């Protein structure tokens, strides 16, 4: 009999969310997909809502881990790393979480919290580049909007590469 760890369940949840959307994050559907009993699922999660919260936390943790990994780098390298990380994603998971947030308050709070964290990370980076706080805030929001737009819009509609975003960041980071 296959036994899934909590991390396995979260990986399955994120993969399912990315491909099938949030409506597929149901215990019955996931246990069938994994070939395990419902007891395996409920051994880690009190209910589906707890699983949903854990999936949203796992999604958020990805960005937080990237920011932590880059935090000790000089500001220019940190900014390039943040841009590169956003450009490397397919955007499918980001679109799926944001679609979920349209109808679920818990998902909406998770998206808002991660957006705030990402923008604060950019603000701190722009300040480390020597920009005044008000300029850093404005430019961070502009860069974030561009990066999110590039991530959310299907790649065949708009093709913004990491180099394109870096050029935009360079343009807006000039004092």
N, CA, C and O atoms as a DFTB+ gen file, in Angstrom:
700 C
 N C O
     1  1       0.835      -1.180       0.000
     2  2       0.000       0.000       0.000
     3  2       0.880       1.244       0.000
     4  3       1.839       1.327       0.768
     5  1       0.568       2.190      -0.837
     6  2       1.299       3.444      -0.955
     7  2       0.958       4.340       0.229
     8  3      -0.206       4.454       0.614
     9  1       1.971       4.973       0.802
    10  2       1.739       5.925       1.885
    11  2       2.316       7.266       1.451
    12  3       3.493       7.370       1.105
    13  1       1.474       8.277       1.476
    14  2       1.921       9.608       1.108
    15  2       2.279      10.414       2.345
    16  3       1.609      10.326       3.374
    17  1       3.336      11.196       2.233
    18  2       3.706      12.112       3.314
    19  2       2.880      13.390       3.168
    20  3       2.196      13.587       2.163
    21  1       2.950      14.232       4.155
    22  2       2.260      15.530       4.079
    23  2       2.786      16.316       2.869
    24  3       2.010      16.946       2.150
    25  1       4.098      16.276       2.652
    26  2       4.707      16.977       1.519
    27  2       4.219      16.401       0.190
    28  3       4.010      17.140      -0.772
    29  1       4.040      15.078       0.142
    30  2       3.492      14.452      -1.068
    31  2       2.093      14.995      -1.361
    32  3       1.764      15.316      -2.503
    33  1       1.272      15.092      -0.306
    34  2      -0.093      15.618      -0.478
    35  2      -0.056      17.058      -0.981
    36  3      -0.834      17.436      -1.857
    37  1       0.844      17.850      -0.428
    38  2       0.928      19.252      -0.853
    39  2       1.427      19.355      -2.288
    40  3       0.934      20.180      -3.057
    41  1       2.388      18.534      -2.651
    42  2       2.861      18.520      -4.047
    43  2       1.742      18.114      -4.993
    44  3       1.566      18.715      -6.053
    45  1       0.988      17.094      -4.607
    46  2      -0.153      16.669      -5.412
    47  2      -1.185      17.783      -5.505
    48  3      -1.751      18.031      -6.570
    49  1      -1.424      18.449      -4.392
    50  2      -2.378      19.557      -4.386
    51  2      -1.948      20.684      -5.300
    52  3      -2.763      21.200      -6.065
    53  1      -0.681      21.081      -5.240
    54  2      -0.188      22.157      -6.094
    55  2      -0.234      21.764      -7.574
    56  3      -0.630      22.564      -8.423
    57  1       0.171      20.536      -7.873
    58  2       0.139      20.066      -9.262
    59  2      -1.291      20.001      -9.782
    60  3      -1.559      20.375     -10.924
    61  1      -2.203      19.530      -8.949
    62  2      -3.613      19.448      -9.352
    63  2      -4.186      20.840      -9.546
    64  3      -4.886      21.101     -10.524
    65  1      -3.889      21.730      -8.617
    66  2      -4.354      23.120      -8.725
    67  2      -3.861      23.749     -10.013
    68  3      -4.629      24.404     -10.717
    69  1      -2.605      23.562     -10.326
    70  2      -2.014      24.160     -11.523
    71  2      -2.697      23.680     -12.802
    72  3      -2.922      24.470     -13.718
    73  1      -3.027      22.393     -12.867
    74  2      -3.569      21.813     -14.098
    75  2      -5.092      21.838     -14.149
    76  3      -5.680      22.128     -15.191
    77  1      -5.734      21.530     -13.010
    78  2      -7.178      21.351     -13.003
    79  2      -7.952      22.454     -12.292
    80  3      -9.174      22.530     -12.419
    81  1      -7.262      23.303     -11.553
    82  2      -7.933      24.376     -10.837
    83  2      -8.350      23.969      -9.441
    84  3      -8.288      22.798      -9.067
    85  1      -8.780      24.970      -8.672
    86  2      -9.088      24.760      -7.258
    87  2     -10.276      23.850      -7.018
    88  3     -10.369      23.237      -5.955
    89  1     -11.186      23.744      -7.973
    90  2     -12.353      22.879      -7.754
    91  2     -11.967      21.406      -7.712
    92  3     -12.763      20.572      -7.281
    93  1     -10.762      21.078      -8.151
    94  2     -10.296      19.688      -8.122
    95  2      -9.633      19.323      -6.793
    96  3      -9.235      18.174      -6.601
    97  1      -9.511      20.277      -5.882
    98  2      -8.844      20.017      -4.603
    99  2      -9.825      19.438      -3.593
   100  3     -10.142      20.065      -2.582
   101  1     -10.295      18.238      -3.883
   102  2     -11.249      17.526      -3.033
   103  2     -10.632      16.197      -2.604
   104  3      -9.921      15.544      -3.368
   105  1     -10.920      15.820      -1.377
   106  2     -10.319      14.608      -0.817
   107  2     -10.602      13.378      -1.668
   108  3      -9.683      12.616      -1.970
   109  1     -11.857      13.170      -2.060
   110  2     -12.191      11.978      -2.847
   111  2     -11.423      11.933      -4.158
   112  3     -10.850      10.905      -4.519
   113  1     -11.417      13.043      -4.859
   114  2     -10.733      13.098      -6.151
   115  2      -9.231      12.866      -5.990
   116  3      -8.630      12.117      -6.760
   117  1      -8.631      13.503      -4.996
   118  2      -7.186      13.381      -4.803
   119  2      -6.783      11.986      -4.335
   120  3      -5.756      11.462      -4.764
   121  1      -7.585      11.380      -3.456
   122  2      -7.235      10.026      -3.000
   123  2      -7.345       9.024      -4.137
   124  3      -6.531       8.105      -4.231
   125  1      -8.338       9.186      -5.001
   126  2      -8.431       8.309      -6.187
   127  2      -7.221       8.511      -7.090
   128  3      -6.627       7.548      -7.576
   129  1      -6.871       9.753      -7.304
   130  2      -5.728      10.073      -8.166
   131  2      -4.444       9.464      -7.606
   132  3      -3.615       8.950      -8.357
   133  1      -4.283       9.525      -6.283
   134  2      -3.068       9.017      -5.643
   135  2      -3.115       7.517      -5.390
   136  3      -2.090       6.904      -5.090
   137  1      -4.303       6.920      -5.509
   138  2      -4.435       5.495      -5.268
   139  2      -4.305       5.127      -3.802
   140  3      -3.764       4.072      -3.467
   141  1      -4.797       5.991      -2.927
   142  2      -4.745       5.748      -1.485
   143  2      -6.137       5.925      -0.891
   144  3      -7.069       6.373      -1.560
   145  1      -6.251       5.561       0.379
   146  2      -7.542       5.705       1.056
   147  2      -7.702       7.125       1.590
   148  3      -6.731       7.874       1.706
   149  1      -8.936       7.477       1.911
   150  2      -9.222       8.786       2.499
   151  2      -8.524       8.936       3.850
   152  3      -8.192      10.047       4.263
   153  1      -8.306       7.827       4.526
   154  2      -7.615       7.871       5.816
   155  2      -6.222       8.461       5.694
   156  3      -5.751       9.146       6.602
   157  1      -5.565       8.200       4.578
   158  2      -4.245       8.762       4.323
   159  2      -4.312      10.285       4.284
   160  3      -3.459      10.969       4.850
   161  1      -5.326      10.802       3.617
   162  2      -5.524      12.252       3.514
   163  2      -5.822      12.838       4.890
   164  3      -5.189      13.804       5.317
   165  1      -6.802      12.233       5.582
   166  2      -7.248      12.767       6.859
   167  2      -6.254      12.515       7.996
   168  3      -6.415      13.049       9.094
   169  1      -5.245      11.715       7.738
   170  2      -4.179      11.552       8.709
   171  2      -3.324      12.816       8.843
   172  3      -2.671      13.031       9.864
   173  1      -3.340      13.642       7.802
   174  2      -2.555      14.875       7.808
   175  2      -3.405      16.135       7.898
   176  3      -2.942      17.162       8.395
   177  1      -4.628      16.066       7.430
   178  2      -5.470      17.256       7.355
   179  2      -6.811      16.974       8.016
   180  3      -7.466      15.979       7.707
   181  1      -7.215      17.849       8.924
   182  2      -8.472      17.661       9.655
   183  2      -9.668      17.646       8.720
   184  3     -10.646      16.935       8.953
   185  1      -9.581      18.436       7.663
   186  2     -10.665      18.515       6.685
   187  2     -10.113      19.140       5.403
   188  3      -8.933      19.486       5.335
   189  1     -10.953      19.281       4.409
   190  2     -10.509      19.827       3.125
   191  2     -10.084      21.287       3.284
   192  3      -9.146      21.732       2.621
   193  1     -10.758      22.030       4.147
   194  2     -10.376      23.427       4.374
   195  2      -8.947      23.522       4.918
   196  3      -8.193      24.412       4.523
   197  1      -8.578      22.624       5.807
   198  2      -7.214      22.611       6.339
   199  2      -6.213      22.279       5.228
   200  3      -5.120      22.843       5.177
   201  1      -6.596      21.369       4.351
   202  2      -5.744      21.046       3.199
   203  2      -5.599      22.270       2.293
   204  3      -4.496      22.591       1.851
   205  1      -6.697      22.940       2.022
   206  2      -6.645      24.146       1.190
   207  2      -5.691      25.177       1.794
   208  3      -4.875      25.767       1.086
   209  1      -5.799      25.387       3.102
   210  2      -4.911      26.338       3.780
   211  2      -3.452      25.916       3.634
   212  3      -2.580      26.759       3.421
   213  1      -3.186      24.636       3.745
   214  2      -1.815      24.132       3.623
   215  2      -1.293      24.278       2.192
   216  3      -0.120      24.594       1.992
   217  1      -2.151      24.052       1.198
   218  2      -1.757      24.233      -0.203
   219  2      -1.415      25.700      -0.460
   220  3      -0.408      25.998      -1.102
   221  1      -2.241      26.608       0.033
   222  2      -1.963      28.037      -0.140
   223  2      -0.665      28.438       0.553
   224  3       0.093      29.257       0.034
   225  1      -0.414      27.867       1.711
   226  2       0.830      28.152       2.422
   227  2       2.034      27.617       1.636
   228  3       3.063      28.286       1.544
   229  1       1.905      26.431       1.080
   230  2       2.994      25.854       0.280
   231  2       3.270      26.710      -0.948
   232  3       4.426      26.918      -1.317
   233  1       2.207      27.207      -1.582
   234  2       2.363      28.096      -2.745
   235  2       3.118      29.356      -2.334
   236  3       4.054      29.775      -3.015
   237  1       2.718      29.944      -1.242
   238  2       3.336      31.166      -0.741
   239  2       4.785      30.936      -0.324
   240  3       5.643      31.788      -0.554
   241  1       5.053      29.794       0.283
   242  2       6.405      29.492       0.763
   243  2       7.434      29.479      -0.362
   244  3       8.605      29.786      -0.138
   245  1       7.004      29.126      -1.568
   246  2       7.935      29.114      -2.691
   247  2       8.571      30.480      -2.899
   248  3       9.792      30.581      -3.027
   249  1       7.760      31.528      -2.935
   250  2       8.284      32.887      -3.119
   251  2       9.102      33.341      -1.920
   252  3      10.125      34.008      -2.072
   253  1       8.649      32.980      -0.741
   254  2       9.362      33.394       0.469
   255  2      10.749      32.741       0.537
   256  3      11.707      33.370       0.988
   257  1      10.858      31.501       0.098
   258  2      12.151      30.811       0.096
   259  2      13.099      31.442      -0.918
   260  3      14.294      31.576      -0.654
   261  1      12.571      31.829      -2.072
   262  2      13.409      32.491      -3.075
   263  2      13.939      33.809      -2.518
   264  3      15.131      34.099      -2.626
   265  1      13.052      34.608      -1.921
   266  2      13.468      35.893      -1.350
   267  2      14.512      35.693      -0.254
   268  3      15.483      36.447      -0.187
   269  1      14.330      34.699       0.596
   270  2      15.292      34.432       1.671
   271  2      16.643      34.024       1.099
   272  3      17.688      34.433       1.605
   273  1      16.618      33.219       0.048
   274  2      17.863      32.756      -0.583
   275  2      18.640      33.928      -1.199
   276  3      19.871      33.930      -1.208
   277  1      17.911      34.915      -1.709
   278  2      18.541      36.048      -2.384
   279  2      18.856      37.214      -1.445
   280  3      19.574      38.137      -1.830
   281  1      18.333      37.184      -0.226
   282  2      18.394      38.331       0.682
   283  2      19.810      38.836       0.960
   284  3      19.997      40.037       1.151
   285  1      20.785      37.975       0.989
   286  2      22.141      38.400       1.331
   287  2      22.933      38.922       0.130
   288  3      24.051      39.412       0.291
   289  1      22.368      38.821      -1.052
   290  2      23.071      39.298      -2.245
   291  2      23.030      40.818      -2.337
   292  3      22.135      41.451      -1.777
   293  1      24.000      41.410      -3.044
   294  2      23.915      42.844      -3.313
   295  2      22.606      43.157      -4.057
   296  3      22.077      42.308      -4.774
   297  1      22.102      44.355      -3.884
   298  2      20.777      44.725      -4.402
   299  2      20.614      44.454      -5.902
   300  3      19.568      43.958      -6.322
   301  1      21.615      44.767      -6.704
   302  2      21.498      44.545      -8.154
   303  2      21.329      43.058      -8.469
   304  3      20.491      42.685      -9.291
   305  1      22.122      42.217      -7.818
   306  2      22.013      40.769      -8.040
   307  2      20.694      40.225      -7.497
   308  3      20.085      39.342      -8.100
   309  1      20.258      40.754      -6.360
   310  2      18.980      40.342      -5.763
   311  2      17.838      40.653      -6.724
   312  3      16.964      39.817      -6.953
   313  1      17.852      41.861      -7.285
   314  2      16.797      42.254      -8.228
   315  2      16.804      41.338      -9.451
   316  3      15.744      40.900      -9.899
   317  1      17.974      41.048      -9.987
   318  2      18.063      40.126     -11.129
   319  2      17.545      38.743     -10.765
   320  3      16.850      38.109     -11.559
   321  1      17.878      38.275      -9.573
   322  2      17.404      36.966      -9.126
   323  2      15.893      36.919      -8.978
   324  3      15.264      35.933      -9.364
   325  1      15.303      37.972      -8.425
   326  2      13.849      38.031      -8.274
   327  2      13.158      38.047      -9.636
   328  3      12.149      37.371      -9.840
   329  1      13.707      38.816     -10.553
   330  2      13.139      38.882     -11.898
   331  2      13.274      37.540     -12.600
   332  3      12.329      37.062     -13.228
   333  1      14.441      36.941     -12.491
   334  2      14.677      35.646     -13.123
   335  2      13.709      34.594     -12.583
   336  3      13.159      33.806     -13.351
   337  1      13.502      34.579     -11.277
   338  2      12.594      33.602     -10.663
   339  2      11.173      33.784     -11.180
   340  3      10.480      32.798     -11.434
   341  1      10.730      35.023     -11.341
   342  2       9.362      35.231     -11.824
   343  2       9.249      34.879     -13.300
   344  3       8.213      34.382     -13.742
   345  1      10.299      35.131     -14.061
   346  2      10.252      34.840     -15.498
   347  2      10.338      33.348     -15.786
   348  3       9.907      32.903     -16.849
   349  1      10.884      32.570     -14.862
   350  2      11.061      31.133     -15.088
   351  2       9.782      30.324     -14.891
   352  3       9.712      29.169     -15.311
   353  1       8.789      30.906     -14.268
   354  2       7.559      30.162     -14.016
   355  2       6.651      30.178     -15.241
   356  3       6.674      31.122     -16.031
   357  1       5.857      29.132     -15.389
   358  2       4.922      29.082     -16.509
   359  2       3.753      30.028     -16.290
   360  3       3.100      30.446     -17.246
   361  1       3.490      30.365     -15.037
   362  2       2.370      31.228     -14.704
   363  2       1.071      30.479     -14.463
   364  3       0.111      31.060     -13.957
   365  1       1.023      29.206     -14.813
   366  2      -0.214      28.442     -14.672
   367  2      -0.657      28.345     -13.212
   368  3      -1.841      28.504     -12.917
   369  1       0.271      28.087     -12.303
   370  2      -0.090      27.990     -10.897
   371  2      -0.529      29.356     -10.370
   372  3      -1.501      29.451      -9.621
   373  1       0.172      30.391     -10.755
   374  2      -0.191      31.757     -10.333
   375  2      -1.603      32.098     -10.813
   376  3      -2.407      32.642     -10.056
   377  1      -1.896      31.779     -12.064
   378  2      -3.245      32.039     -12.597
   379  2      -4.294      31.219     -11.842
   380  3      -5.382      31.720     -11.555
   381  1      -3.975      29.973     -11.521
   382  2      -4.926      29.107     -10.819
   383  2      -5.215      29.625      -9.410
   384  3      -6.366      29.630      -8.976
   385  1      -4.180      30.058      -8.700
   386  2      -4.393      30.575      -7.346
   387  2      -5.199      31.865      -7.404
   388  3      -6.088      32.076      -6.579
   389  1      -4.905      32.712      -8.349
   390  2      -5.638      33.979      -8.468
   391  2      -7.088      33.748      -8.893
   392  3      -7.974      34.497      -8.482
   393  1      -7.336      32.751      -9.685
   394  2      -8.722      32.399     -10.027
   395  2      -9.449      31.905      -8.780
   396  3     -10.603      32.267      -8.551
   397  1      -8.796      31.099      -7.992
   398  2      -9.349      30.600      -6.733
   399  2      -9.688      31.770      -5.809
   400  3     -10.730      31.770      -5.153
   401  1      -8.807      32.759      -5.763
   402  2      -9.000      33.914      -4.885
   403  2     -10.225      34.748      -5.259
   404  3     -10.733      35.512      -4.439
   405  1     -10.690      34.601      -6.480
   406  2     -11.874      35.352      -6.909
   407  2     -13.136      34.890      -6.191
   408  3     -14.097      35.650      -6.074
   409  1     -13.141      33.652      -5.710
   410  2     -14.362      33.127      -5.090
   411  2     -14.157      32.593      -3.674
   412  3     -15.109      32.109      -3.061
   413  1     -12.958      32.669      -3.150
   414  2     -12.685      32.109      -1.832
   415  2     -11.919      33.131      -0.982
   416  3     -10.800      33.503      -1.336
   417  1     -12.499      33.588       0.126
   418  2     -11.835      34.592       0.963
   419  2     -10.473      34.147       1.509
   420  3      -9.560      34.966       1.620
   421  1     -10.326      32.867       1.849
   422  2      -9.042      32.389       2.358
   423  2      -7.966      32.506       1.277
   424  3      -6.852      32.947       1.559
   425  1      -8.287      32.119       0.061
   426  2      -7.335      32.234      -1.044
   427  2      -7.049      33.707      -1.344
   428  3      -5.913      34.071      -1.648
   429  1      -8.070      34.545      -1.258
   430  2      -7.883      35.978      -1.504
   431  2      -6.919      36.579      -0.478
   432  3      -6.068      37.395      -0.830
   433  1      -7.052      36.178       0.779
   434  2      -6.136      36.671       1.816
   435  2      -4.709      36.191       1.550
   436  3      -3.755      36.946       1.738
   437  1      -4.564      34.950       1.119
   438  2      -3.226      34.413       0.823
   439  2      -2.579      35.167      -0.331
   440  3      -1.392      35.488      -0.280
   441  1      -3.357      35.448      -1.367
   442  2      -2.835      36.200      -2.511
   443  2      -2.444      37.613      -2.074
   444  3      -1.362      38.092      -2.413
   445  1      -3.319      38.273      -1.330
   446  2      -3.024      39.638      -0.872
   447  2      -1.772      39.670      -0.002
   448  3      -0.948      40.575      -0.132
   449  1      -1.629      38.689       0.883
   450  2      -0.452      38.646       1.754
   451  2       0.820      38.419       0.956
   452  3       1.842      39.050       1.224
   453  1       0.766      37.523      -0.024
   454  2       1.968      37.262      -0.811
   455  2       2.283      38.446      -1.725
   456  3       3.452      38.791      -1.902
   457  1       1.266      39.066      -2.303
   458  2       1.513      40.272      -3.103
   459  2       2.214      41.326      -2.256
   460  3       3.193      41.929      -2.696
   461  1       1.716      41.552      -1.038
   462  2       2.321      42.549      -0.152
   463  2       3.774      42.180       0.166
   464  3       4.653      43.041       0.150
   465  1       4.018      40.912       0.451
   466  2       5.380      40.464       0.739
   467  2       6.294      40.695      -0.464
   468  3       7.399      41.217      -0.319
   469  1       5.835      40.308      -1.635
   470  2       6.662      40.464      -2.832
   471  2       6.965      41.938      -3.104
   472  3       8.095      42.294      -3.436
   473  1       5.957      42.785      -2.961
   474  2       6.166      44.218      -3.195
   475  2       7.104      44.796      -2.148
   476  3       7.979      45.592      -2.489
   477  1       6.947      44.419      -0.882
   478  2       7.856      44.902       0.165
   479  2       9.294      44.451      -0.107
   480  3      10.240      45.193       0.157
   481  1       9.453      43.245      -0.629
   482  2      10.786      42.754      -0.983
   483  2      11.395      43.619      -2.081
   484  3      12.576      43.962      -2.029
   485  1      10.581      43.968      -3.071
   486  2      11.069      44.846      -4.148
   487  2      11.368      46.252      -3.628
   488  3      12.367      46.857      -4.014
   489  1      10.513      46.766      -2.763
   490  2      10.751      48.098      -2.194
   491  2      12.100      48.118      -1.477
   492  3      12.912      49.019      -1.691
   493  1      12.330      47.129      -0.635
   494  2      13.599      47.069       0.102
   495  2      14.782      46.988      -0.862
   496  3      15.830      47.585      -0.618
   497  1      14.611      46.255      -1.945
   498  2      15.690      46.119      -2.922
   499  2      15.954      47.453      -3.617
   500  3      17.106      47.851      -3.785
   501  1      14.891      48.140      -4.020
   502  2      15.074      49.453      -4.655
   503  2      15.676      50.457      -3.676
   504  3      16.497      51.283      -4.074
   505  1      15.287      50.402      -2.408
   506  2      15.897      51.285      -1.412
   507  2      17.378      50.968      -1.255
   508  3      18.200      51.871      -1.101
   509  1      17.715      49.682      -1.295
   510  2      19.126      49.293      -1.212
   511  2      19.915      49.759      -2.430
   512  3      21.138      49.885      -2.378
   513  1      19.206      50.013      -3.522
   514  2      19.855      50.573      -4.714
   515  2      20.026      52.087      -4.606
   516  3      20.620      52.717      -5.481
   517  1      19.497      52.666      -3.521
   518  2      19.682      54.091      -3.282
   519  2      18.469      54.959      -3.567
   520  3      18.565      56.183      -3.489
   521  1      17.349      54.370      -3.890
   522  2      16.162      55.173      -4.164
   523  2      15.488      55.614      -2.864
   524  3      15.535      54.910      -1.855
   525  1      14.873      56.768      -2.905
   526  2      14.097      57.264      -1.772
   527  2      12.896      56.338      -1.563
   528  3      12.417      55.738      -2.525
   529  1      12.405      56.209      -0.338
   530  2      11.288      55.299      -0.065
   531  2      10.067      55.489      -0.976
   532  3       9.497      54.502      -1.441
   533  1       9.662      56.718      -1.235
   534  2       8.479      56.918      -2.095
   535  2       8.754      56.479      -3.525
   536  3       7.888      55.885      -4.167
   537  1       9.952      56.764      -4.032
   538  2      10.317      56.310      -5.380
   539  2      10.436      54.790      -5.419
   540  3      10.004      54.153      -6.380
   541  1      11.023      54.210      -4.373
   542  2      11.175      52.748      -4.312
   543  2       9.806      52.078      -4.326
   544  3       9.620      51.070      -5.008
   545  1       8.845      52.624      -3.582
   546  2       7.497      52.047      -3.523
   547  2       6.822      52.106      -4.898
   548  3       6.256      51.112      -5.354
   549  1       6.878      53.239      -5.542
   550  2       6.243      53.393      -6.856
   551  2       6.871      52.444      -7.868
   552  3       6.166      51.764      -8.614
   553  1       8.169      52.402      -7.890
   554  2       8.867      51.570      -8.870
   555  2       8.685      50.081      -8.584
   556  3       8.597      49.273      -9.508
   557  1       8.631      49.726      -7.315
   558  2       8.381      48.321      -6.951
   559  2       7.003      47.899      -7.446
   560  3       6.851      46.806      -7.992
   561  1       6.005      48.746      -7.262
   562  2       4.656      48.405      -7.716
   563  2       4.604      48.306      -9.243
   564  3       3.927      47.430      -9.782
   565  1       5.306      49.187      -9.932
   566  2       5.334      49.113     -11.398
   567  2       6.011      47.829     -11.882
   568  3       5.502      47.154     -12.777
   569  1       7.151      47.498     -11.294
   570  2       7.855      46.277     -11.688
   571  2       7.016      45.049     -11.359
   572  3       6.943      44.116     -12.158
   573  1       6.384      45.043     -10.194
   574  2       5.557      43.905      -9.809
   575  2       4.386      43.745     -10.770
   576  3       4.063      42.631     -11.181
   577  1       3.754      44.851     -11.125
   578  2       2.640      44.789     -12.079
   579  2       3.104      44.229     -13.416
   580  3       2.410      43.415     -14.025
   581  1       4.269      44.658     -13.871
   582  2       4.806      44.136     -15.137
   583  2       5.125      42.646     -15.025
   584  3       4.791      41.867     -15.917
   585  1       5.771      42.253     -13.930
   586  2       6.128      40.843     -13.749
   587  2       4.882      39.974     -13.642
   588  3       4.826      38.897     -14.235
   589  1       3.877      40.434     -12.886
   590  2       2.640      39.658     -12.751
   591  2       1.909      39.591     -14.086
   592  3       1.366      38.548     -14.450
   593  1       1.894      40.688     -14.804
   594  2       1.264      40.680     -16.125
   595  2       1.938      39.676     -17.041
   596  3       1.271      38.933     -17.762
   597  1       3.266      39.657     -17.008
   598  2       4.007      38.708     -17.845
   599  2       3.727      37.270     -17.415
   600  3       3.713      36.360     -18.244
   601  1       3.502      37.068     -16.108
   602  2       3.265      35.726     -15.593
   603  2       1.826      35.274     -15.852
   604  3       1.582      34.108     -16.160
   605  1       0.899      36.187     -15.729
   606  2      -0.513      35.835     -15.813
   607  2      -1.010      35.734     -17.243
   608  3      -1.836      34.877     -17.559
   609  1      -0.514      36.599     -18.100
   610  2      -0.937      36.563     -19.501
   611  2      -0.288      35.349     -20.162
   612  3       0.916      35.140     -20.014
   613  1      -1.059      34.554     -20.883
   614  2      -0.468      33.378     -21.545
   615  2       0.747      33.753     -22.390
   616  3       0.765      34.785     -23.061
   617  1       1.758      32.893     -22.341
   618  2       3.038      33.175     -22.997
   619  2       2.921      33.430     -24.497
   620  3       3.752      34.142     -25.061
   621  1       1.907      32.863     -25.154
   622  2       1.787      33.103     -26.588
   623  2       1.136      34.461     -26.888
   624  3       1.115      34.896     -28.040
   625  1       0.608      35.128     -25.861
   626  2       0.013      36.450     -26.044
   627  2       1.062      37.542     -25.926
   628  3       1.128      38.451     -26.754
   629  1       1.879      37.443     -24.891
   630  2       2.947      38.416     -24.651
   631  2       4.180      37.647     -24.206
   632  3       4.136      36.867     -23.255
   633  1       5.250      37.876     -24.890
   634  2       6.475      37.145     -24.584
   635  2       7.470      38.092     -23.923
   636  3       8.294      38.709     -24.598
   637  1       7.388      38.201     -22.597
   638  2       8.347      38.986     -21.833
   639  2       9.334      38.027     -21.193
   640  3       8.959      37.156     -20.408
   641  1      10.572      38.197     -21.532
   642  2      11.614      37.333     -20.969
   643  2      12.178      37.969     -19.702
   644  3      11.841      39.099     -19.350
   645  1      13.030      37.229     -19.038
   646  2      13.731      37.773     -17.875
   647  2      14.555      38.982     -18.297
   648  3      14.677      39.943     -17.538
   649  1      15.120      38.945     -19.496
   650  2      15.897      40.087     -19.993
   651  2      15.010      41.311     -20.200
   652  3      15.421      42.432     -19.902
   653  1      13.790      41.100     -20.710
   654  2      12.855      42.217     -20.886
   655  2      12.515      42.847     -19.541
   656  3      12.528      44.070     -19.399
   657  1      12.209      42.000     -18.548
   658  2      11.876      42.514     -17.220
   659  2      13.085      43.188     -16.578
   660  3      12.940      44.195     -15.886
   661  1      14.265      42.642     -16.804
   662  2      15.482      43.253     -16.251
   663  2      15.724      44.624     -16.880
   664  3      16.124      45.562     -16.190
   665  1      15.486      44.742     -18.178
   666  2      15.635      46.038     -18.850
   667  2      14.634      47.048     -18.288
   668  3      14.968      48.214     -18.076
   669  1      13.407      46.589     -18.049
   670  2      12.398      47.460     -17.449
   671  2      12.825      47.865     -16.035
   672  3      12.702      49.030     -15.658
   673  1      13.320      46.915     -15.263
   674  2      13.783      47.209     -13.904
   675  2      14.927      48.210     -13.939
   676  3      14.973      49.130     -13.122
   677  1      15.835      48.042     -14.864
   678  2      16.956      48.979     -15.002
   679  2      16.434      50.367     -15.338
   680  3      16.895      51.361     -14.777
   681  1      15.496      50.435     -16.231
   682  2      14.908      51.710     -16.634
   683  2      14.252      52.414     -15.443
   684  3      14.464      53.608     -15.228
   685  1      13.461      51.672     -14.676
   686  2      12.739      52.323     -13.579
   687  2      13.575      52.469     -12.306
   688  3      13.163      53.168     -11.380
   689  1      14.727      51.831     -12.245
   690  2      15.535      51.942     -11.026
   691  2      16.506      53.122     -11.101
   692  3      17.171      53.445     -10.116
   693  1      16.584      53.742     -12.229
   694  2      17.463      54.915     -12.341
   695  2      16.868      56.073     -11.535
   696  3      15.673      56.358     -11.617
   697  1      17.707      56.712     -10.777
   698  2      17.270      57.820      -9.920
   699  2      17.012      59.015     -10.693
   700  3      16.636      60.043     -10.131
